[in-house]
Coordinates of C-alpha atoms in Angstrom, one line a residue:
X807 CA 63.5 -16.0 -30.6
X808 CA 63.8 -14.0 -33.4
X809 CA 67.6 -12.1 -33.4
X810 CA 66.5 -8.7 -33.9
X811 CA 63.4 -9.1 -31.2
X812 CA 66.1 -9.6 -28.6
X813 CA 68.0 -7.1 -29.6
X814 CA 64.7 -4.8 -28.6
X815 CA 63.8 -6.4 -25.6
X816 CA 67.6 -6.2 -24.7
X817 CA 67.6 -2.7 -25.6
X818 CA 64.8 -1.6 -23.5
X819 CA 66.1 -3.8 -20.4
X820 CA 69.3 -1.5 -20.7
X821 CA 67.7 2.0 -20.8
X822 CA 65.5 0.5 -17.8
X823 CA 68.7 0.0 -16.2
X824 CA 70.8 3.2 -16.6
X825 CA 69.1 5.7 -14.1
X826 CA 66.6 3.6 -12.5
X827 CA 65.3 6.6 -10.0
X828 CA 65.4 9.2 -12.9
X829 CA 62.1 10.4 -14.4
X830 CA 60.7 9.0 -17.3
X831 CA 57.2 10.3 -17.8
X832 CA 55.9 13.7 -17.4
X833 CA 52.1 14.1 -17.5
X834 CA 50.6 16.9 -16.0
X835 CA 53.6 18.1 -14.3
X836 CA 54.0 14.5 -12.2
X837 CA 57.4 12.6 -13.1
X838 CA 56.8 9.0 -13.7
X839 CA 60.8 7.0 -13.3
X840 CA 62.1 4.8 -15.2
X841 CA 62.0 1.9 -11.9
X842 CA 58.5 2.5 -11.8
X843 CA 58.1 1.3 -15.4
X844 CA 60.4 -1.5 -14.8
X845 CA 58.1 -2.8 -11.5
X846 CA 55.0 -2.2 -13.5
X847 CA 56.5 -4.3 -16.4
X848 CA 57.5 -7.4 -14.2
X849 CA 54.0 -7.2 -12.3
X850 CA 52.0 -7.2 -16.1
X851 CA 54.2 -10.1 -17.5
X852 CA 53.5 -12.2 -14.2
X853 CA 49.5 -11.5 -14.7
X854 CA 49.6 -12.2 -18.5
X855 CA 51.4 -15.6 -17.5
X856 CA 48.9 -16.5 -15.0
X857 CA 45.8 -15.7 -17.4
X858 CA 47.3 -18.2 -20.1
X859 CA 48.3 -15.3 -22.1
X860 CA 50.5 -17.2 -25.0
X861 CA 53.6 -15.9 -25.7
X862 CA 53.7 -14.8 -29.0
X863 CA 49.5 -13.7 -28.9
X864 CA 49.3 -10.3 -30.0
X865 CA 48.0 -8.6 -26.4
X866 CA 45.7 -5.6 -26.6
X867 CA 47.1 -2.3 -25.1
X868 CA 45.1 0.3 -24.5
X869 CA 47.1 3.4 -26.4
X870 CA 46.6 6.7 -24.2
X871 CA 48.9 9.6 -23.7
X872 CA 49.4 8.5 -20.2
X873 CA 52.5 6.8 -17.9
X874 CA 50.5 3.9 -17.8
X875 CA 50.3 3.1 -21.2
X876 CA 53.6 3.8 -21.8
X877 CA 54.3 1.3 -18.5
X878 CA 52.6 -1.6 -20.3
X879 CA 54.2 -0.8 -23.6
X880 CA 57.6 -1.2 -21.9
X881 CA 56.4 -4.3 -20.3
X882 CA 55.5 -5.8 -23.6
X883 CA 58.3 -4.7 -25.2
X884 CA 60.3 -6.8 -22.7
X885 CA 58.7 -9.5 -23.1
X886 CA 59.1 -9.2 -26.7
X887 CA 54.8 -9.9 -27.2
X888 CA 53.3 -8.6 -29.9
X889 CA 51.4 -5.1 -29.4
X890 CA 47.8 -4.8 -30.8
X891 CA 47.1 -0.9 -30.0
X892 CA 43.2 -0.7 -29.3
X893 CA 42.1 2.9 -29.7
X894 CA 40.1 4.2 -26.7
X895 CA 39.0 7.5 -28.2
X896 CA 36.5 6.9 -30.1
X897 CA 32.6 6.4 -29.4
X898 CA 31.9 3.4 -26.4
X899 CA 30.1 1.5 -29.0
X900 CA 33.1 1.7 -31.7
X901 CA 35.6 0.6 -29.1
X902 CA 33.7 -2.5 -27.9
X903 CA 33.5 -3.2 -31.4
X904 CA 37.0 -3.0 -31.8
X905 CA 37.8 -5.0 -28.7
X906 CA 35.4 -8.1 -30.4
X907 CA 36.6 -7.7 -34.0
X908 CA 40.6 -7.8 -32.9
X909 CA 39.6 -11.7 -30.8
X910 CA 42.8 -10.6 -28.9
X911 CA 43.7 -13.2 -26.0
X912 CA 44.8 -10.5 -23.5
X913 CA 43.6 -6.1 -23.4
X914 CA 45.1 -4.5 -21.1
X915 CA 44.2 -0.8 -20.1
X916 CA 43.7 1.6 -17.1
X917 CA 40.8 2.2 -14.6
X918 CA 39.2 4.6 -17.1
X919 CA 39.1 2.1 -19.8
X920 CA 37.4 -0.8 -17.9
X921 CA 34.7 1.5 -16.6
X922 CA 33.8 2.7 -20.1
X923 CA 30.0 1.0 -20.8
X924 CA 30.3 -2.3 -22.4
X925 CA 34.0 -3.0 -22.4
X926 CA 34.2 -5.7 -19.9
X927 CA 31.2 -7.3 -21.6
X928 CA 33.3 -7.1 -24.9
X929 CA 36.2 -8.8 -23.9
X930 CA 34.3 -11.2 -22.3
X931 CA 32.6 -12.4 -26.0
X932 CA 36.4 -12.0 -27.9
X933 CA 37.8 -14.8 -25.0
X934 CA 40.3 -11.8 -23.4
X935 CA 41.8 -12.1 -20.1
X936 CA 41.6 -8.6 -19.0
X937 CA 44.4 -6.9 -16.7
X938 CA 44.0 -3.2 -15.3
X939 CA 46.5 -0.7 -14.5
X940 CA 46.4 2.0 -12.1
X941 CA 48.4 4.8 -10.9
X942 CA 51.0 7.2 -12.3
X943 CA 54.5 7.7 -10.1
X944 CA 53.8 4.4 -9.1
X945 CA 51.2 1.8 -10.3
X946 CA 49.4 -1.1 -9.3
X947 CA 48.3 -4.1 -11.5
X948 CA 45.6 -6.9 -11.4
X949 CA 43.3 -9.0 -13.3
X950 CA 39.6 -7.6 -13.9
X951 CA 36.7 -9.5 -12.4
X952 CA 35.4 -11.8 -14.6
X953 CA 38.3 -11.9 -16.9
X954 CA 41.3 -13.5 -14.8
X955 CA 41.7 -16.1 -17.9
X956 CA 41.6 -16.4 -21.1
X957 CA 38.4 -17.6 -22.8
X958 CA 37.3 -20.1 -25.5
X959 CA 38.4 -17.9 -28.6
X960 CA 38.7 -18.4 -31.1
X961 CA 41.4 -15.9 -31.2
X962 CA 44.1 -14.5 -33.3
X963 CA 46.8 -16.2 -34.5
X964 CA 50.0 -16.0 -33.0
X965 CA 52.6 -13.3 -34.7
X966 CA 55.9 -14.2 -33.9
X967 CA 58.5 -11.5 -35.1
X968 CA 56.1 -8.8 -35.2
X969 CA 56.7 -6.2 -32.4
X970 CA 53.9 -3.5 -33.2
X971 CA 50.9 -3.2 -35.5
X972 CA 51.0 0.7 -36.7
X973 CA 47.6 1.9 -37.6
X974 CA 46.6 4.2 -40.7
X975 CA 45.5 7.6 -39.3
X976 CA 41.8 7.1 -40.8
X977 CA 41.7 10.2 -43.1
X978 CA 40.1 8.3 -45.7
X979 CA 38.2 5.6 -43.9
X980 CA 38.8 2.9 -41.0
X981 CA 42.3 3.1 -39.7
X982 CA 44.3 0.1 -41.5
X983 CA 46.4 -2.7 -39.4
X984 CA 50.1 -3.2 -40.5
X985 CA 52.4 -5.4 -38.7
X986 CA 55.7 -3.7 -38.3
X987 CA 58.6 -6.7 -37.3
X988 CA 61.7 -6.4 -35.8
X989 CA 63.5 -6.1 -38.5
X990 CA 62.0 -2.9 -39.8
X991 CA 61.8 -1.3 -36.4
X992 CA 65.1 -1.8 -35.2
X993 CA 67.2 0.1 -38.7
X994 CA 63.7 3.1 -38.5
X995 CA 65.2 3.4 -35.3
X996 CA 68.6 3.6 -36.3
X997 CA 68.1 5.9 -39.0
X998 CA 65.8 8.5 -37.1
X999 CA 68.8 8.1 -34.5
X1000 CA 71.3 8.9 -37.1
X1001 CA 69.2 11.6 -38.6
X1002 CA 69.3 13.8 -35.7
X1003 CA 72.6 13.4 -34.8
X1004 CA 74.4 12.4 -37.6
X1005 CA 75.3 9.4 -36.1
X1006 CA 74.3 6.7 -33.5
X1007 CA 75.5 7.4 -30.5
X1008 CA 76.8 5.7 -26.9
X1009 CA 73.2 4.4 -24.8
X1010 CA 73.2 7.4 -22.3
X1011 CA 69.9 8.6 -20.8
X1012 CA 69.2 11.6 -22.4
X1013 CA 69.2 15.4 -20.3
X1014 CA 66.8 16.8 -22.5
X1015 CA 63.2 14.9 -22.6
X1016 CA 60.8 14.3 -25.9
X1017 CA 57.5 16.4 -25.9
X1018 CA 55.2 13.9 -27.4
X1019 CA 52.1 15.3 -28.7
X1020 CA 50.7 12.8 -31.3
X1021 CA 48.4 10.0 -30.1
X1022 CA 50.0 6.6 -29.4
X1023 CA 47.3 5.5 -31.9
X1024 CA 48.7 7.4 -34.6
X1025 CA 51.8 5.7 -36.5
X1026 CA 53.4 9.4 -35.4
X1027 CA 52.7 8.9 -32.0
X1028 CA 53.9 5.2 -31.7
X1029 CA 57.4 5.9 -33.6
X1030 CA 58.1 8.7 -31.0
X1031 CA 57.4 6.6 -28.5
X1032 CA 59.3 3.5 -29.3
X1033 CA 62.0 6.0 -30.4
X1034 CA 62.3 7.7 -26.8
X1035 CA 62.6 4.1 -25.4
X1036 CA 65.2 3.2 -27.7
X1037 CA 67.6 6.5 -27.7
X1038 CA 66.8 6.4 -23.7
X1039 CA 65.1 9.6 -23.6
X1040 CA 62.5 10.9 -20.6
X1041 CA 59.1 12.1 -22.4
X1042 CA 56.5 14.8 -21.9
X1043 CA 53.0 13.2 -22.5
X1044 CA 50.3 15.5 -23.5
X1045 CA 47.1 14.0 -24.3
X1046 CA 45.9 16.6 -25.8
X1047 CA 47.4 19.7 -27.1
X1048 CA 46.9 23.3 -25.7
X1049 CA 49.0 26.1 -27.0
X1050 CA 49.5 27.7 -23.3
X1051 CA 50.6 24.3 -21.7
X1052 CA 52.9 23.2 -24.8
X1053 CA 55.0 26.5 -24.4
X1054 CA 55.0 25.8 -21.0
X1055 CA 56.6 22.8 -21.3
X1056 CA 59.1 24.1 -24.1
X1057 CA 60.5 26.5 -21.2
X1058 CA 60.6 24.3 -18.4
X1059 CA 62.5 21.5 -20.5
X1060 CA 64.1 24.2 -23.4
X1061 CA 64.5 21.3 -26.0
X1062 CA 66.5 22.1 -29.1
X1063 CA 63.3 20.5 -31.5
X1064 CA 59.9 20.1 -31.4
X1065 CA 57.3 18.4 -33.4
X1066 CA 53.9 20.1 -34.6
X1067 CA 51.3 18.8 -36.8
X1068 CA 50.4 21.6 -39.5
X1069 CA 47.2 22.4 -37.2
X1070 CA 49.2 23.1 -34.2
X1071 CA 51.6 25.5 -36.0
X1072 CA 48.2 27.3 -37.2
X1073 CA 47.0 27.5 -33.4
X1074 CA 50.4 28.8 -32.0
X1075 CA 50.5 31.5 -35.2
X1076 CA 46.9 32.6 -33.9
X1077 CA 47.8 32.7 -30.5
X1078 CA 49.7 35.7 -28.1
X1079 CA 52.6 34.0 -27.5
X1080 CA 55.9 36.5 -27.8
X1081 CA 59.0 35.0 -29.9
X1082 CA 60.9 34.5 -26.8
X1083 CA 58.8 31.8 -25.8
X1084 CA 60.2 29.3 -28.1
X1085 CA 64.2 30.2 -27.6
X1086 CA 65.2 27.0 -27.0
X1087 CA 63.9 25.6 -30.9
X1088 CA 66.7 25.1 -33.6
X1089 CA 63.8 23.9 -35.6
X1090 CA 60.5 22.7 -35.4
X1091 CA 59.7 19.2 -37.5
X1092 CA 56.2 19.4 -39.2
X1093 CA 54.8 16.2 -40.6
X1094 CA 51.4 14.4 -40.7
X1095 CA 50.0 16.8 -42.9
X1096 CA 50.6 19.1 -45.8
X1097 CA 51.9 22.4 -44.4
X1098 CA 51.1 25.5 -46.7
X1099 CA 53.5 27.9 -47.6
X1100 CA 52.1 30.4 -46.7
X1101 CA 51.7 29.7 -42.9
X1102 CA 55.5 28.0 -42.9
X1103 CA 56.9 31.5 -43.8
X1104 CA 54.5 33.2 -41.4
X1105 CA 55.9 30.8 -38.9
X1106 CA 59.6 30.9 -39.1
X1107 CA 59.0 34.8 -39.6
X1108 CA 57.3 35.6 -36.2
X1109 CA 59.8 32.9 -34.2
X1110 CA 62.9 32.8 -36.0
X1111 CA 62.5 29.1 -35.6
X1112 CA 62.9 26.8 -39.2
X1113 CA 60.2 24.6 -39.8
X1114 CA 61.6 21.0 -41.5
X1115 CA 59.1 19.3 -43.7
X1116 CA 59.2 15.4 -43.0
X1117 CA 57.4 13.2 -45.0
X1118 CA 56.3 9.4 -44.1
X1119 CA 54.2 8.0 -46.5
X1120 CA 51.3 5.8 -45.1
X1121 CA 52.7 2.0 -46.3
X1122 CA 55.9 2.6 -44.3
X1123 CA 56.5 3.5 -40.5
X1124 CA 59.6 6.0 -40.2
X1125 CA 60.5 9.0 -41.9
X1126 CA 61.3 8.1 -46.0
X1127 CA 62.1 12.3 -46.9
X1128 CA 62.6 15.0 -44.9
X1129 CA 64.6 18.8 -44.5
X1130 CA 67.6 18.7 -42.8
X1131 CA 69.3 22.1 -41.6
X1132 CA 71.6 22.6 -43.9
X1133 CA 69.6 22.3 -46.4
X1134 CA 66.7 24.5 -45.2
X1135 CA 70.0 27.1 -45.1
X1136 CA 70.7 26.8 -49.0
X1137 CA 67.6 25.6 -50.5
X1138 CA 64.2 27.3 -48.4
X1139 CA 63.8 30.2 -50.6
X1140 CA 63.8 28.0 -53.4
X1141 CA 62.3 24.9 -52.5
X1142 CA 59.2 26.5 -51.0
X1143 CA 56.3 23.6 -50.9
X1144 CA 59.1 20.6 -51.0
X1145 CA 58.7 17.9 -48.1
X1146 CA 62.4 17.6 -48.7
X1147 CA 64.8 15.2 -50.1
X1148 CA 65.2 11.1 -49.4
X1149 CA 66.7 10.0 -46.9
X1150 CA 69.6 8.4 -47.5
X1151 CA 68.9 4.5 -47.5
X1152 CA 65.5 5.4 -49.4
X1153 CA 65.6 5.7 -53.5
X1154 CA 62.6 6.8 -55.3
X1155 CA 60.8 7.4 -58.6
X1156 CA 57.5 8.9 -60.0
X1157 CA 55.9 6.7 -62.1
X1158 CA 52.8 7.3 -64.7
X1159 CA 50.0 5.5 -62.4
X1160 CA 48.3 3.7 -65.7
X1161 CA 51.7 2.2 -67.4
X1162 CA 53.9 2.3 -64.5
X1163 CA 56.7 4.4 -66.7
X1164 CA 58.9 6.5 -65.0
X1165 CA 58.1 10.4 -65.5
X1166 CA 60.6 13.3 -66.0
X1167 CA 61.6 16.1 -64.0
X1168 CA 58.9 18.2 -62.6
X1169 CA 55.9 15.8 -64.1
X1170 CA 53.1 15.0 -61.6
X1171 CA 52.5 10.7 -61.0
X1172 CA 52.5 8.4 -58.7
X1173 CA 55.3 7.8 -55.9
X1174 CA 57.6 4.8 -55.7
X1175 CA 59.9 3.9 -52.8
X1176 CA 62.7 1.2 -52.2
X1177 CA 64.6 1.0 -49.0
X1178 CA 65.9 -1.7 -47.2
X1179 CA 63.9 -0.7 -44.0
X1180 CA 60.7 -1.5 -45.9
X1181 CA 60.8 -3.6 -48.9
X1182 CA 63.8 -5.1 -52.1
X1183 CA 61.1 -4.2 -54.2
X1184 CA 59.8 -0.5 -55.3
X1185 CA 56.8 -0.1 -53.6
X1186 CA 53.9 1.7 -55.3
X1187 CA 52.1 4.1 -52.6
X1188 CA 48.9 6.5 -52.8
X1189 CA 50.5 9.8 -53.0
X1190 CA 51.1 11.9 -56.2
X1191 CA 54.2 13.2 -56.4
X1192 CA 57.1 15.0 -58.4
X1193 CA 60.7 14.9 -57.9
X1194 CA 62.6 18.0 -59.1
X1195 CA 66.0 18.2 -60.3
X1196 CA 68.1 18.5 -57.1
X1197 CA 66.3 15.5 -55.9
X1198 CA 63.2 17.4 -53.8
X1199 CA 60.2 15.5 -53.3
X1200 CA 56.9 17.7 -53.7
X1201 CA 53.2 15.6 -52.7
X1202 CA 50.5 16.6 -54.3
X1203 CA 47.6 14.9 -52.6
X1204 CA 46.5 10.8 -52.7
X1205 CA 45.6 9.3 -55.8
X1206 CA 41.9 8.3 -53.9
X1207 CA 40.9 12.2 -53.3
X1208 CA 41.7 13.4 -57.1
X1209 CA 38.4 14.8 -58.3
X1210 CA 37.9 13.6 -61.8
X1211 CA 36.1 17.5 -63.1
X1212 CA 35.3 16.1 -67.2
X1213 CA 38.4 14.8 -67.4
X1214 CA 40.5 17.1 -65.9
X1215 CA 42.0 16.2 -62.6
X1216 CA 41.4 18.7 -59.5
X1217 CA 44.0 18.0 -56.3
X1218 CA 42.4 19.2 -53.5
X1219 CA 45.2 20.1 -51.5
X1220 CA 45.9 23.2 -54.5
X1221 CA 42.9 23.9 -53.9
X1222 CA 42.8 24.2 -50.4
X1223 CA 46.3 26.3 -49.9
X1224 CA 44.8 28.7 -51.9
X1225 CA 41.2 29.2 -50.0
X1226 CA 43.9 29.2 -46.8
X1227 CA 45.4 32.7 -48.3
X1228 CA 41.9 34.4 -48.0
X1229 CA 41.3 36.8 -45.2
X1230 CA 39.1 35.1 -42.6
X1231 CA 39.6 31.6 -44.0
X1232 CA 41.1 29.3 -40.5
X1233 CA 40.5 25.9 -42.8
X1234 CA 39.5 24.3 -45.4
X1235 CA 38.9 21.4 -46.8
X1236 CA 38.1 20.3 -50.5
X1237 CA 35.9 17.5 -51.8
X1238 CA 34.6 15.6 -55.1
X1239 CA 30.4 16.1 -55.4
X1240 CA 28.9 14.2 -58.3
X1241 CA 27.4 15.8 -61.2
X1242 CA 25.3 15.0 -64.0
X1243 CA 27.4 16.8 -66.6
X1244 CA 31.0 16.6 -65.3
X1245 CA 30.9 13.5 -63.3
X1246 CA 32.4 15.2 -60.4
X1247 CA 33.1 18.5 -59.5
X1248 CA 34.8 20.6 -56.3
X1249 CA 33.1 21.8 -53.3
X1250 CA 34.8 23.4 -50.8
X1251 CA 34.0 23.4 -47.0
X1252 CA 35.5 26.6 -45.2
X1253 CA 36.2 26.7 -41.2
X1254 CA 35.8 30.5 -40.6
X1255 CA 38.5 32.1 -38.5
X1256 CA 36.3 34.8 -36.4
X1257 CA 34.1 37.2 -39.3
X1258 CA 32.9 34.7 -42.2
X1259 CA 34.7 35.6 -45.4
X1260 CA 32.3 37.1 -48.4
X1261 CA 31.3 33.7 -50.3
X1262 CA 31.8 36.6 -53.5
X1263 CA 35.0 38.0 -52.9
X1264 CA 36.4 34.5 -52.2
X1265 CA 35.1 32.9 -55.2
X1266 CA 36.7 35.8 -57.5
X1267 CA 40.1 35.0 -55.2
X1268 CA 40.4 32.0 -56.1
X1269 CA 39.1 32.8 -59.8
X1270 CA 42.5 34.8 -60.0
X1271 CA 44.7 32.4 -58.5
X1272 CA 43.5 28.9 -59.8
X1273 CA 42.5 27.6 -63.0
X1274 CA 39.2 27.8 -64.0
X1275 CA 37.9 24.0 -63.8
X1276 CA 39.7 23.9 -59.8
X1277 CA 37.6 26.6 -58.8
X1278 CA 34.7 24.7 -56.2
X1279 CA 31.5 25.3 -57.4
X1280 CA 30.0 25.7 -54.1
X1281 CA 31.1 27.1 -50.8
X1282 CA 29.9 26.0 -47.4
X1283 CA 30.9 27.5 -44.1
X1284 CA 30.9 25.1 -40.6
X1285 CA 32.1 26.0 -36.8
X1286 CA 34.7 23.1 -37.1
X1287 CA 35.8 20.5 -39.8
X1288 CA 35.9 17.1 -38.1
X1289 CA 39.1 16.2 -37.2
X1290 CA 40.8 12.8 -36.1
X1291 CA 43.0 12.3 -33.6
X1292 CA 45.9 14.0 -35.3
X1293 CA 44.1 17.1 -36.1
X1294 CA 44.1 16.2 -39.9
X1295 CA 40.8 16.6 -41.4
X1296 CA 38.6 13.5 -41.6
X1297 CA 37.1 13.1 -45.0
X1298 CA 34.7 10.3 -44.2
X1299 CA 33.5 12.2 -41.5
X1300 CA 33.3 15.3 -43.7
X1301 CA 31.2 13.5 -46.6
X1302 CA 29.0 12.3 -43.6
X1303 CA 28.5 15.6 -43.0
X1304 CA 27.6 16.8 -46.1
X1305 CA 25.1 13.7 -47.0
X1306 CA 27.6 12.1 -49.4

């Protein structure tokens, strides 16, 4: 077996070991412990033997915020079998789908996911054995009726090495598969580790537990995960997030960082809650998202709490930039906007996206990375980017959502942090509508926050705070921009909306 691939499975056999009765899980205020997880593991490898389940098959697992999933995650991480998350929030129809189009040889998931209309039906056509979990402090395993083997196929091919596939977060369209192996996973790890300590330290289970908010089928979600496992540190699962029962949890467990999409930070800053509440906080990590300025400073204002801009870009799993302390001490009233600097095993350049040159200081192109984590090779990704002098990274949107206005290029997140400055204005989003004349040109899409805004006294804001061709020609107000699972606006969904 591949070196690195024992090293994880030998890894998580060791945090296993260290407290066995300690809790591991919290979800909904019942501890899960780390023995539990163990037993559950043990009981799913057995059932995946006795289906026929081959060993390096890429198995289904059915990713929810809940102590099962994470029990069957552990399992397969001991095993070393390759994980094929399936993603159970969406529509019945689109998860049957996804069950028959991944031809996966085992899917494993909870009492909830077997009863949802059509599943066991699915697996049945894709030739998966189907095992069911159950419980929470303690769980219970066995094969589903009518699926205690594997079928026919065919299925997919074996993917020796590979530990995960990460999904794409489905912004732009259909969430994209990449296989992550061992021997990326195992130095992210390292790295994030190093990042927050300054070092790797001693395997000791960890006093103060990880508040996990992201979904496990978000890239965000599954690093946290796998990265609790591997620095042996108990987690709070929340499956979905509620400003009242996340601040809760900040007091009951008083953990020195937390991590909030841009969206949450927005909720908490339009919630009640007193600057006390968040005490414990040295700093609050924001990623996923582009963070406006504006509501960063509003933020760190009201709670006293930095806010560190990380940056991942969407090819890689792992952080590539970030903010560390120290430099949010020097540089945050000067680097307002930045996602921060590289980290250190990461080099990259901006490149003009036509003749791949590199551009200068401050110019606008398209982002490069290198890092032994990832790739030898500079690897070209979707964002636009520039690099200042002192080395801090500014994105300024994807390359796919420029709007082409008669040749002049519109980004809309510009756009978009300046409609968030306007009185009344809880989101926005920004999109390219064809026209006749220009070939495209802006609308904007506004998510009121209580009174709507004057469509008038909005336009002339933005008149006098963006140039003339990024104005949107149209305004359109909604109850809620669809969202995916992170909370990040979905733009398919959006131009679905609007008839595009």
């Amino acid at each position: 077996m591949n070196q690195t691939v024992s090293s994880i499975r030998g890894r998580t056999a060791r945090v296993l070991g260290l407290s066995p009765d300690s809790g591991a899980v919290e979800y909904e205020s019942e501890w899960t412990s780390w023995a539990a997880l163990a037993s559950a593991a043990t009981s799913i490898e057995a059932h995946l033997s006795q289906a026929g389940v081959g060993p390096h098959s890429p198995v289904g697992w059915v990713a929810r915020n809940r102590p099962a999933a994470v029990a069957v995650f552990v399992a397969l991480l001991l095993a070393g079998r390759p994980i094929a998350p399936l993603r159970p929030n969406q529509s019945p129809s689109g998860f049957c789908d996804e069950i028959r189009i991944q031809r996966l040889q085992a899917v494993i998931g909870d009492d909830q996911d077997w009863g949802i209309d059509g599943v066991v039906g699915a697996a049945r056509e894709a030739g998966s054995a189907g095992i069911r979990i159950s419980g929470a402090a303690s769980f219970t395993v066995d094969l589903v009726d009518g699926l205690t083997a594997i079928g026919p196929g065919p299925h997919r091919p074996d993917a020796p090495g590979m530990v995960i596939e990460r999904l794409s977060s489905g912004t732009t369209g259909p969430p994209k598969r990449i296989p992550v192996s061992a021997d990326v996973l195992l130095p992210a790890l390292r790295s994030a580790e190093a990042a927050a300590s300054g070092m790797e330290r001693p395997l000791t289970l960890k006093g103060s537990p990880g508040i996990i908010l992201s979904p496990f089928t978000h890239a965000g979600g599954i690093f946290r995960l796998l990265l609790s496992i591997y620095q042996a540190r108990p987690m709070v699962l929340f499956d979905r997030f509620t400003v009242d029962a996340w601040a809760d949890a900040v007091r009951r467990h008083k953990p020195k960082s937390a991590n909030l999409v841009p969206a949450m930070i927005r909720m908490i800053l339009a919630s009640d809650l007193p600057r006390g509440a968040l005490a414990s906080l040295k700093a609050v990590h924001s990623s996923t998202a582009p963070l406006d300025v504006q509501t960063q400073v509003e933020f760190e204002a009201r709670f006293g709490v930095p806010v560190l801009i990380d940056y991942g870009a969407a090819e890689f799993i792992g952080g590539v930039a970030g903010w560390s302390l120290s430099d949010h001490t020097r540089f945050a009233h000067l680097k307002r906007g930045s996602v921060g600097r590289p980290r250190p095993d990461v080099q990259m350049r901006v490149v003009d996206a036509q003749n791949g040159n590199s551009m200068d200081v401050g110019q606008t192109g398209q982002l490069e990375l290198k890092c032994p984590r990832f790739a030898r090779e500079l690897v070209r990704t979707t964002d636009l980017a520039s690099l200042d002098a002192d080395g801090f990274l500014y994105i300024h949107g994807r390359v796919d959502d420029a709007i082409n206005r008669g040749g002049f290029k519109v980004l809309p997140d510009d756009v978009v942090a300046v409609l968030r400055q306007f009185p009344g204005v809880g989101d926005a989003a920004v999109v390219g509508v064809p026209d006749e004349r220009l070939g495209q040109v802006p609308l904007a899409v506004i998510e009121a926050q209580g009174e709507r805004p004057d469509v008038e006294a909005l336009k002339a804001f933005a008149r006098e705070r963006l140039a003339a061709y990024q104005v949107p020609v149209e305004f359109r107000f909604v109850n809620a921009l669809p969202r995916t699972t992170t909370m990040k606006v979905s733009r398919p969904e959006l131009k679905a909306m609007l008839g595009l």
